[in-house]
Amino acid sequence: MALTLDDIGLLFARHGHTQYTGEPVTQLEHALQSAMLAEREGAAPALIVASLLHDLGHMLETHGEPHDTPTMAGIDDLHQYRILPFLRPLFGDEVLAPIAMHVDAKRYLCATDAAYFSMLSEDSVRSLRLQGGIFDERQAADFIARPHAADAVRLRRWDDLAKREGLATPDYRHFSRYYAQCLRA
Ligand code: FE
């Protein structure tokens, strides 16, 4: 159940053009904008790669069709976890943990940053409820104490900003060059 680097490129090539449901960008645009924000802030290669791949779970295929964001249908697709077994043979925790934690990072930020909730998109607020809602104080403290939580929070902030229609970014090959620096030995 492993993907190769070529498989990842293929998933983007096949499904990158699909609309990010409820947002004015495609899946590929969203991934590239996320990675660009990470790169601009001087993030380590592993966190740039995590930003590029954080929603790849939406592009996994079931019967040849990509999995779409099903929030409208009232379903939490758990995309942050679905992708992990496919990526684990390639990358270590510094890539995988921020991906796995990027949904809980939203629940954390809503609990700890008053301005954050107000800037969330409509679809993001809808999915928040499905994903378990805002953390209470204890849950927030437990979350941020976990390894890689700070990286997950950084990724989450880029994720939320990476929904800008028509924004110019470097292409996929620009960011896929970082894979080589993050591969398991
Ligand atoms: Fe995202």
CSV table of C-alpha atoms in Angstrom, one decimal, residues 44-140:
chain,number,residue,atom,x,y,z
A,44,ALA,CA,12.2,23.3,6.5
A,45,PRO,CA,11.9,21.0,3.4
A,46,ALA,CA,9.8,18.5,5.4
A,47,LEU,CA,7.2,21.1,6.2
A,48,ILE,CA,7.1,22.4,2.7
A,49,VAL,CA,6.5,18.8,1.5
A,50,ALA,CA,3.8,18.4,4.2
A,51,SER,CA,2.1,21.5,3.1
A,52,LEU,CA,2.2,20.4,-0.6
A,53,LEU,CA,0.7,16.9,0.4
A,54,HIS,CA,-1.6,17.7,3.3
A,55,ASP,CA,-4.8,17.2,1.3
A,56,LEU,CA,-3.6,14.4,-0.9
A,57,GLY,CA,-6.1,12.2,0.9
A,58,HIS,CA,-8.8,14.0,-1.0
A,59,MET,CA,-7.2,12.8,-4.3
A,60,LEU,CA,-6.9,9.1,-3.4
A,61,GLU,CA,-9.0,7.1,-5.8
A,62,THR,CA,-11.9,4.8,-5.0
A,63,HIS,CA,-12.9,2.8,-8.0
A,64,GLY,CA,-10.9,5.1,-10.2
A,65,GLU,CA,-12.6,8.3,-8.9
A,66,PRO,CA,-11.0,10.8,-6.5
A,67,HIS,CA,-12.5,11.3,-3.1
A,68,ASP,CA,-14.1,14.7,-3.0
A,69,THR,CA,-14.5,16.9,0.1
A,70,PRO,CA,-17.9,15.5,1.3
A,71,THR,CA,-18.6,18.1,3.9
A,72,MET,CA,-21.7,19.2,2.1
A,73,ALA,CA,-23.1,15.8,2.6
A,74,GLY,CA,-22.3,15.9,6.3
A,75,ILE,CA,-19.4,13.5,6.2
A,76,ASP,CA,-16.0,13.8,7.7
A,77,ASP,CA,-13.8,12.0,5.3
A,78,LEU,CA,-10.8,11.7,7.7
A,79,HIS,CA,-8.5,12.6,4.7
A,80,GLN,CA,-5.7,13.6,7.1
A,81,TYR,CA,-5.4,9.9,8.1
A,82,ARG,CA,-6.4,8.1,4.9
A,83,ILE,CA,-3.2,9.2,3.2
A,84,LEU,CA,-0.8,8.2,5.9
A,85,PRO,CA,-0.3,4.5,5.1
A,86,PHE,CA,0.5,5.4,1.5
A,87,LEU,CA,3.1,8.0,2.4
A,88,ARG,CA,4.7,6.3,5.4
A,89,PRO,CA,7.1,4.2,3.4
A,90,LEU,CA,8.5,7.4,1.8
A,91,PHE,CA,8.6,10.0,4.5
A,92,GLY,CA,9.2,10.3,8.3
A,93,ASP,CA,7.2,11.9,11.0
A,94,GLU,CA,8.4,15.4,10.3
A,95,VAL,CA,6.3,15.1,7.1
A,96,LEU,CA,3.5,12.8,8.2
A,97,ALA,CA,2.7,14.3,11.7
A,98,PRO,CA,1.8,17.8,10.5
A,99,ILE,CA,-0.4,16.2,7.8
A,100,ALA,CA,-2.1,13.9,10.3
A,101,MET,CA,-2.6,16.8,12.8
A,102,HIS,CA,-3.7,19.6,10.4
A,103,VAL,CA,-7.4,19.1,11.2
A,104,ASP,CA,-6.9,19.1,14.9
A,105,ALA,CA,-4.7,22.2,14.5
A,106,LYS,CA,-7.8,24.0,13.3
A,107,ARG,CA,-9.7,22.8,16.4
A,108,TYR,CA,-6.7,24.1,18.5
A,109,LEU,CA,-6.5,27.5,16.7
A,110,CYS,CA,-10.2,28.1,17.2
A,111,ALA,CA,-9.8,27.6,20.9
A,112,THR,CA,-6.7,29.8,21.3
A,113,ASP,CA,-6.9,32.5,18.7
A,114,ALA,CA,-10.0,34.7,18.7
A,115,ALA,CA,-9.2,36.2,15.3
A,116,TYR,CA,-8.7,32.8,13.7
A,117,PHE,CA,-12.2,31.5,13.8
A,118,SER,CA,-13.6,34.7,12.1
A,119,MET,CA,-11.3,34.2,9.1
A,120,LEU,CA,-12.3,30.6,8.4
A,121,SER,CA,-14.1,29.9,5.1
A,122,GLU,CA,-17.7,28.8,5.2
A,123,ASP,CA,-16.8,25.2,4.3
A,124,SER,CA,-14.1,25.1,6.9
A,125,VAL,CA,-16.6,26.1,9.6
A,126,ARG,CA,-19.0,23.5,8.4
A,127,SER,CA,-16.3,20.8,8.5
A,128,LEU,CA,-15.2,21.9,12.0
A,129,ARG,CA,-18.4,20.7,13.5
A,130,LEU,CA,-18.0,17.3,11.7
A,131,GLN,CA,-14.4,17.1,12.9
A,132,GLY,CA,-15.3,17.3,16.5
A,133,GLY,CA,-15.6,21.0,17.1
A,134,ILE,CA,-13.4,23.5,19.0
A,135,PHE,CA,-11.1,22.1,21.6
A,136,ASP,CA,-11.7,22.9,25.2
A,137,GLU,CA,-8.8,24.2,27.3
A,138,ARG,CA,-7.6,20.8,28.3
A,139,GLN,CA,-7.7,19.4,24.8
A,140,ALA,CA,-5.9,22.4,23.4
